[in-house]
Coordinates of N, CA and C in Angstrom, one line a residue:
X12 N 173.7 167.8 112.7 CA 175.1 168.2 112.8 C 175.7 167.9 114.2
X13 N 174.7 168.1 115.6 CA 175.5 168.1 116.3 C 175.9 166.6 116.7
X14 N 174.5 165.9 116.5 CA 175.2 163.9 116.7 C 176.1 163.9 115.7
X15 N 176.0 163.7 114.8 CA 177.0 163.7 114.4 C 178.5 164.0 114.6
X16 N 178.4 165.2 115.1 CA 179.9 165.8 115.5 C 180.4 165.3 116.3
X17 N 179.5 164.7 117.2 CA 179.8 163.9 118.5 C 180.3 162.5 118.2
X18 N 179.7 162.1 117.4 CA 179.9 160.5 117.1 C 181.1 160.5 116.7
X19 N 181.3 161.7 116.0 CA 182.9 161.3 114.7 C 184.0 161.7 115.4
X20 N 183.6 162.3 116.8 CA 184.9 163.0 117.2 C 185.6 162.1 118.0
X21 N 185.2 161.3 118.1 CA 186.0 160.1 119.8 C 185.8 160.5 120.9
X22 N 185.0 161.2 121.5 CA 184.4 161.6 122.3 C 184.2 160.7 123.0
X23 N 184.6 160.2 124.3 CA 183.3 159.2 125.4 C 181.9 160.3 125.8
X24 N 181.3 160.1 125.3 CA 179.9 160.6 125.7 C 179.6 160.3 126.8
X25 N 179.8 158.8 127.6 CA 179.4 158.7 128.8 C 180.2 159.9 129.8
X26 N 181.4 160.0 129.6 CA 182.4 160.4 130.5 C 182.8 162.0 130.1
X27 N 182.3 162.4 128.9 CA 182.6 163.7 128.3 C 184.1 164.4 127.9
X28 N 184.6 163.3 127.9 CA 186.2 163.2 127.7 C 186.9 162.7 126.6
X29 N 187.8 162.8 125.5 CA 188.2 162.2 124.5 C 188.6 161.0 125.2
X30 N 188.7 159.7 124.4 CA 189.1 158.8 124.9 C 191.0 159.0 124.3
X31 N 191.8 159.8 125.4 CA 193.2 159.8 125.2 C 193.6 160.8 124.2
X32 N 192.9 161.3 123.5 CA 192.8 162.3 122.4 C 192.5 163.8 123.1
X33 N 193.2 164.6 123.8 CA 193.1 166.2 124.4 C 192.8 166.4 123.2
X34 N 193.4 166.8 122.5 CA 193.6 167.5 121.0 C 192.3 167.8 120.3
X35 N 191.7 166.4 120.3 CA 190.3 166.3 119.3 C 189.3 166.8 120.5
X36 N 189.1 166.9 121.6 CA 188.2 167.5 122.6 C 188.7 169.5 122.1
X37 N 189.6 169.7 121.9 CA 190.3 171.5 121.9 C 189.1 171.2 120.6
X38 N 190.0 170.4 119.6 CA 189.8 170.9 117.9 C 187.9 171.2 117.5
X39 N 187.2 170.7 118.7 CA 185.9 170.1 118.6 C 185.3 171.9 119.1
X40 N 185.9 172.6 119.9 CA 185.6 173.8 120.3 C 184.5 174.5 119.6
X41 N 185.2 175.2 118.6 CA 184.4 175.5 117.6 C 183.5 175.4 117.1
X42 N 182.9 174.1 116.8 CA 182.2 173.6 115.9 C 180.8 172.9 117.1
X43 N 181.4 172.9 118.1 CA 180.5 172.7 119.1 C 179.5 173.9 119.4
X44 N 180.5 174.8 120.0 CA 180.1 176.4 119.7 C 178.7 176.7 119.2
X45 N 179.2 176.7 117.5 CA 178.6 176.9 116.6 C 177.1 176.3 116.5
X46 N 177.6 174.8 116.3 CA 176.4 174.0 116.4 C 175.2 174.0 117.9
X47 N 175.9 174.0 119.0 CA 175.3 173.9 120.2 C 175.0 175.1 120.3
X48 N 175.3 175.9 120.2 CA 175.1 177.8 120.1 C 174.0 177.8 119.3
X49 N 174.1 177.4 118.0 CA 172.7 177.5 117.4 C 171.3 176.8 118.0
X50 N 171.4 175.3 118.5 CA 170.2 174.8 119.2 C 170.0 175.8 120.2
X51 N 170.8 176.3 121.0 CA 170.4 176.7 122.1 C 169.5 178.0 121.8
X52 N 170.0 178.8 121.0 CA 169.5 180.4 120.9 C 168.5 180.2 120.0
X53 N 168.4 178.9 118.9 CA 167.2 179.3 118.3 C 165.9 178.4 119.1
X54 N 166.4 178.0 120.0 CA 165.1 177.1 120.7 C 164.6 178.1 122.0
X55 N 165.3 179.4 122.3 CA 165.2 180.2 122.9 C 164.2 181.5 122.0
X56 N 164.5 181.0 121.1 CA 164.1 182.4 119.9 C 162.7 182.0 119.7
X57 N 162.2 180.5 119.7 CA 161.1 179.9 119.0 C 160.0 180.4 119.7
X58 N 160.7 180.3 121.3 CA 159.2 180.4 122.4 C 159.4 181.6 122.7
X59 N 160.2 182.7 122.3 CA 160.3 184.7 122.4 C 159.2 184.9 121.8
X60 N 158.7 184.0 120.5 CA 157.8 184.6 119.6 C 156.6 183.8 119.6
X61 N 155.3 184.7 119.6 CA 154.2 183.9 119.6 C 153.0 185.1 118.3
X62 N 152.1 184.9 117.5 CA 151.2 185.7 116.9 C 150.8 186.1 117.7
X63 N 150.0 185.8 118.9 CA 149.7 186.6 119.8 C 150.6 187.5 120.7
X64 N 151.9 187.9 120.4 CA 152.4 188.6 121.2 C 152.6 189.7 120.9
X65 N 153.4 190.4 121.3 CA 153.7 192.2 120.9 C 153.4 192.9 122.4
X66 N 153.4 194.4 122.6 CA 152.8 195.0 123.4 C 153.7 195.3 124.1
X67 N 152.9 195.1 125.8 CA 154.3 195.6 126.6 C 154.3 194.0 127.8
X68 N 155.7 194.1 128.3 CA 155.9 193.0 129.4 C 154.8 193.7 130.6
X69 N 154.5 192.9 131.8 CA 154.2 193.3 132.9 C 155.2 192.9 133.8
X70 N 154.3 193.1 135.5 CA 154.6 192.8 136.9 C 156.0 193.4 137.0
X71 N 156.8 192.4 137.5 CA 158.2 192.4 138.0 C 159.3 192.6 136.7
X72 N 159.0 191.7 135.6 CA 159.7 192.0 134.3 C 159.8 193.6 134.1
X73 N 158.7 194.2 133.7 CA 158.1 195.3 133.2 C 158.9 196.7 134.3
X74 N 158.9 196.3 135.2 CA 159.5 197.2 136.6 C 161.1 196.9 136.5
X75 N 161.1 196.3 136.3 CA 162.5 195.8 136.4 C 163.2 196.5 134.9
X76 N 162.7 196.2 134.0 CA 163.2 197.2 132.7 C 162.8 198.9 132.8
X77 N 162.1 199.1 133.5 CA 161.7 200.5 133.7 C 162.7 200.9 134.7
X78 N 163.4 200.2 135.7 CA 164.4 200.5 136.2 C 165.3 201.0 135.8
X79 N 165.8 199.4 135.3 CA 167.3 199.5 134.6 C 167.0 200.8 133.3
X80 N 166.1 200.8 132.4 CA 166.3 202.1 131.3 C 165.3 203.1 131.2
X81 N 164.9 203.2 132.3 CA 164.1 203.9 132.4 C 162.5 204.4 131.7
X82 N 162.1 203.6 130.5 CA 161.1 203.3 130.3 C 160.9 202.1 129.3
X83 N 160.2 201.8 128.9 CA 159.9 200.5 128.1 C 160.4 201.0 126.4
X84 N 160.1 202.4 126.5 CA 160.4 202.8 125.0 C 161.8 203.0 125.0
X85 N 162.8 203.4 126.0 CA 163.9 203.7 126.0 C 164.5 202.3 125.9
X86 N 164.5 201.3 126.6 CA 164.9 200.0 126.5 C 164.4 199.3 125.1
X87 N 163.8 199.3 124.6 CA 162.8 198.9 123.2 C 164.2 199.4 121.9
X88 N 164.5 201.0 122.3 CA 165.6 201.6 121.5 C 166.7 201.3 121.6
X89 N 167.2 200.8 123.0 CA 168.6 200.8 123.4 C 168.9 199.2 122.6
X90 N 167.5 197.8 123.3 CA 168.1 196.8 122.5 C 167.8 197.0 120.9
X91 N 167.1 197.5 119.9 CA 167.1 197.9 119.1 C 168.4 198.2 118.5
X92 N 168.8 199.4 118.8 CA 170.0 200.0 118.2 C 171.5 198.6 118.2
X93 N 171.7 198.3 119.4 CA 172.6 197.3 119.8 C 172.1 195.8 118.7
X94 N 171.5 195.6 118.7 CA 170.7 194.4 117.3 C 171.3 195.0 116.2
X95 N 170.7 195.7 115.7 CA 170.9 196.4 114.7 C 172.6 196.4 114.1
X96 N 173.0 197.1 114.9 CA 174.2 196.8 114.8 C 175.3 195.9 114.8
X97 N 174.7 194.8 115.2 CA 175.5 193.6 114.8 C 176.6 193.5 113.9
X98 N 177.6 193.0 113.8 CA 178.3 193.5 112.6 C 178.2 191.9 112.0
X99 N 178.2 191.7 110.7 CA 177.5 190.1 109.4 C 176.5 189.9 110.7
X100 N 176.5 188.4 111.2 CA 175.6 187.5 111.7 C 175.4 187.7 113.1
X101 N 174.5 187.3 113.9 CA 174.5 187.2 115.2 C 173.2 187.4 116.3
X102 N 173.6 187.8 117.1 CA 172.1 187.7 118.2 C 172.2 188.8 119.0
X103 N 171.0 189.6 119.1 CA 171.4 190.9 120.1 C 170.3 190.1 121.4
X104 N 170.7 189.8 122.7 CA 170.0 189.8 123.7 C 169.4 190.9 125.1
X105 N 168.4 190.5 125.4 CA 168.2 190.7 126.8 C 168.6 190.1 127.8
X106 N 169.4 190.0 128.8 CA 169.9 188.9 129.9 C 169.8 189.5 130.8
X107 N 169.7 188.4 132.3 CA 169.9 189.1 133.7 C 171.3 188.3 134.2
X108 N 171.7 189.0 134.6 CA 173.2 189.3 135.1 C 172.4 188.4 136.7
X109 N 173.2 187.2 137.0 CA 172.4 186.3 138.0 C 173.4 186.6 139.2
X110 N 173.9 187.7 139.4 CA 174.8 187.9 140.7 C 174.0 189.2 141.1
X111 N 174.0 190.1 140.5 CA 173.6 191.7 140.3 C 171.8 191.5 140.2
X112 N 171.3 190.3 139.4 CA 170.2 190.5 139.3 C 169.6 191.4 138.2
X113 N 170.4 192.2 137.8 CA 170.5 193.3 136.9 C 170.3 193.0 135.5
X114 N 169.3 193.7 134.4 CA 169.1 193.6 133.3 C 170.4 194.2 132.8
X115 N 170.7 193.1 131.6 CA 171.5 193.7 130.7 C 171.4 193.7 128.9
X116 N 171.5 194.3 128.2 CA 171.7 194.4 127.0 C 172.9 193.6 125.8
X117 N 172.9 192.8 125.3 CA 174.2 192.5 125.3 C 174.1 191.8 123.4
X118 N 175.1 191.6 122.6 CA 175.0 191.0 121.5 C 175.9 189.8 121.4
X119 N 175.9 189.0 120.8 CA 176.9 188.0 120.2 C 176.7 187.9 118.9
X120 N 178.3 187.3 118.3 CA 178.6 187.2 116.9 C 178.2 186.1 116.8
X121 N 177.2 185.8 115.6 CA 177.4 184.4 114.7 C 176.2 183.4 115.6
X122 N 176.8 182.5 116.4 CA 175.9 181.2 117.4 C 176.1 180.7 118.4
X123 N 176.9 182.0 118.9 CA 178.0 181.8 120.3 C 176.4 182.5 121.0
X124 N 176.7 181.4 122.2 CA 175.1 181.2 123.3 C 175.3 182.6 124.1
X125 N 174.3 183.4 124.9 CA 174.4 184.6 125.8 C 175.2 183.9 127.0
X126 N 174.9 183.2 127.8 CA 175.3 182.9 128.7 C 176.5 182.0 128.7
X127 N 177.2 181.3 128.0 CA 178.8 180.9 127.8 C 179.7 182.0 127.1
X128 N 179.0 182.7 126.9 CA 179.9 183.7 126.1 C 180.3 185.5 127.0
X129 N 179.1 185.6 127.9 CA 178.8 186.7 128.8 C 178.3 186.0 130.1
X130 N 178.0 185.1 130.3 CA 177.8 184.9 131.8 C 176.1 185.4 132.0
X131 N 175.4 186.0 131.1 CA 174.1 186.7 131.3 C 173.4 185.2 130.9
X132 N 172.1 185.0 131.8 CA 170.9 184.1 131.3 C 169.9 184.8 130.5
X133 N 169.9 184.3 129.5 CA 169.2 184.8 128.3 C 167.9 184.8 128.8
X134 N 167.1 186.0 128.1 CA 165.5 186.2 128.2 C 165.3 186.3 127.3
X135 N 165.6 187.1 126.1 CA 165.3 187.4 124.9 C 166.2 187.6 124.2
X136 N 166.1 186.6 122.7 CA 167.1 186.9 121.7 C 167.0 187.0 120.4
X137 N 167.4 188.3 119.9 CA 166.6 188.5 118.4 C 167.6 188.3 117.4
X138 N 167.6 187.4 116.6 CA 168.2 186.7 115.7 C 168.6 187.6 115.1
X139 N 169.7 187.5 114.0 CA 170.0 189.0 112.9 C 170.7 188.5 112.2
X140 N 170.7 187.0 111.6 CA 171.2 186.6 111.2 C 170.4 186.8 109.4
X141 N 170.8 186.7 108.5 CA 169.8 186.9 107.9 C 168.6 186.1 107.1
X142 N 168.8 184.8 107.0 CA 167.6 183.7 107.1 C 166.9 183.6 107.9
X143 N 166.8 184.7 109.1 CA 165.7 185.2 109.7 C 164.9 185.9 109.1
X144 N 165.5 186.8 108.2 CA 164.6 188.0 108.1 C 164.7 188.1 106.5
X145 N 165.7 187.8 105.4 CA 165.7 188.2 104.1 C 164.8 188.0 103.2
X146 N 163.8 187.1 103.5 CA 162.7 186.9 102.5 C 161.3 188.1 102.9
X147 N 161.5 188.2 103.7 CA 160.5 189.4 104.1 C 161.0 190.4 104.4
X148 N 161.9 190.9 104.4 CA 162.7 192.5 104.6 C 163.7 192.5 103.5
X149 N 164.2 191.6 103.0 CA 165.7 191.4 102.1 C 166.7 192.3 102.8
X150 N 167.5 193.1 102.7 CA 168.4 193.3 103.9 C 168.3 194.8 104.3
X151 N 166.9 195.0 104.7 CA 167.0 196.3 105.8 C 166.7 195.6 107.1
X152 N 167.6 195.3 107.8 CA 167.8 194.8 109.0 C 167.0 195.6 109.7
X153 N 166.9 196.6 110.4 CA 166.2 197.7 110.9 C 164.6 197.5 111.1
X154 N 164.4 197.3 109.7 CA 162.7 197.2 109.8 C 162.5 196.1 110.2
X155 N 162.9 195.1 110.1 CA 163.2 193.3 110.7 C 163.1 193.6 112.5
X156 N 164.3 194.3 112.5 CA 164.2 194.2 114.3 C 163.0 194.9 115.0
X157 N 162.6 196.4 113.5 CA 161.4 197.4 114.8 C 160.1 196.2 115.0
X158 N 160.2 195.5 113.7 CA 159.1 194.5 113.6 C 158.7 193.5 114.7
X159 N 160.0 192.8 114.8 CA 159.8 191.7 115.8 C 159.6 192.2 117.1
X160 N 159.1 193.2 117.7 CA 158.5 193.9 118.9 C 156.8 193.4 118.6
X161 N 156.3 193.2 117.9 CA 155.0 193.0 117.5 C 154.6 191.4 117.8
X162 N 155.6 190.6 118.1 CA 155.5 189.2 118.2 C 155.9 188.5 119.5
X163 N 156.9 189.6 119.8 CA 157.3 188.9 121.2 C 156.4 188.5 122.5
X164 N 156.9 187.1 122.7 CA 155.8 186.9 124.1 C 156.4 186.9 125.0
X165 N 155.6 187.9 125.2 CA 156.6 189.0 126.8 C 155.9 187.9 128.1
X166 N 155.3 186.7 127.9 CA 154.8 185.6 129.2 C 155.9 184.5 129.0
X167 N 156.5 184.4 128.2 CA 157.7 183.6 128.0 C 159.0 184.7 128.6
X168 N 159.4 185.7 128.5 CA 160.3 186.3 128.6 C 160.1 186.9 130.5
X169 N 158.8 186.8 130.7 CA 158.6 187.2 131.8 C 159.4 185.8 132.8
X170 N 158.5 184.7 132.3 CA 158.7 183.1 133.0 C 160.3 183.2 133.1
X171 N 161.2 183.0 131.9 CA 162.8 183.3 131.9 C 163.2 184.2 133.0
X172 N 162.2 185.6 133.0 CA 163.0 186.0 133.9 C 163.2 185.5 135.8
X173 N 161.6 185.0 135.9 CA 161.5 185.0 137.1 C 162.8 183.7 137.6
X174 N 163.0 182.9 136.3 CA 163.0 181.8 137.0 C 165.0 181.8 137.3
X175 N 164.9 182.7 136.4 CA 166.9 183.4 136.4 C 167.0 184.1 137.6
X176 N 165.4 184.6 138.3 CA 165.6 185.2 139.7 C 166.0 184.2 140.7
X177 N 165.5 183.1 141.0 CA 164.9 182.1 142.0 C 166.6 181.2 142.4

């Protein structure tokens, strides 16, 4: 979808510019969004999850969320609840806020990326869309999100974070 979008739009790819066409570069917004919003969060989503994951984060991650919410079970709830609530489609994340350095909580609708849409660098993002989850939960979202705590690899989430530090 997304070559494609590109090819048909008149787009100079070299130069990233409509060739004389503003209009079709605006009209393309959307659909870029959408499309490039999805590569990005689900190739973000692929390496969050590993069978060997679950548990708890360490080091600096692990301290750093014990900060900001005061324990791992309180932050576990807070993004929890905030997922959950999604209203139709979308992505509940973890981000660090790269001015503040500061963990934050945050959701987006639909395929809109954490970081073009909030400014946060994504660490963790839990899908809620429901071709995530409806063949094995059908739509109790809830049990879908307590679940995916069991898979997460907190050594990928950790690496994102350090490297959103540096």
């Amino acid at each position: 979808n997304w070559n494609d979008l590109i090819l048909s739009s008149g787009i100079n790819a070299e130069y990233g510019v409509a060739e004389g066409n503003s209009s079709a570069v605006i009209g393309l917004h959307g659909a870029l969004k959408f499309n490039g919003g999805g590569h990005i969060n689900h190739s973000i989503f692929w390496e969050n999850l590993s069978p060997n994951g679950g548990g708890l984060p360490t080091g600096p991650l692990l301290a750093a969320i014990e900060a900001e919410f005061g324990s791992f079970d309180q932050f576990k709830a807070k993004m929890s609840a905030a997922t959950i609530a999604v209203q139709g489609s979308g992505w509940g994340w973890l981000g660090v806020n790269p001015e503040s350095k500061r963990l934050q909580i945050a959701t987006c609708a639909n395929q809109d990326p954490l970081h073009a849409t909030t400014g946060l660098a994504p660490l963790l993002g839990i899908d809620v869309w429901e071709h995530a989850y409806y063949l094995q939960y059908k739509n109790v979202r809830p049990e879908y999100v307590n679940s995916i705590w069991n898979v997460v690899n907190w050594e990928d989430v950790a690496a994102r974070y350090a490297k959103a530090l540096s």
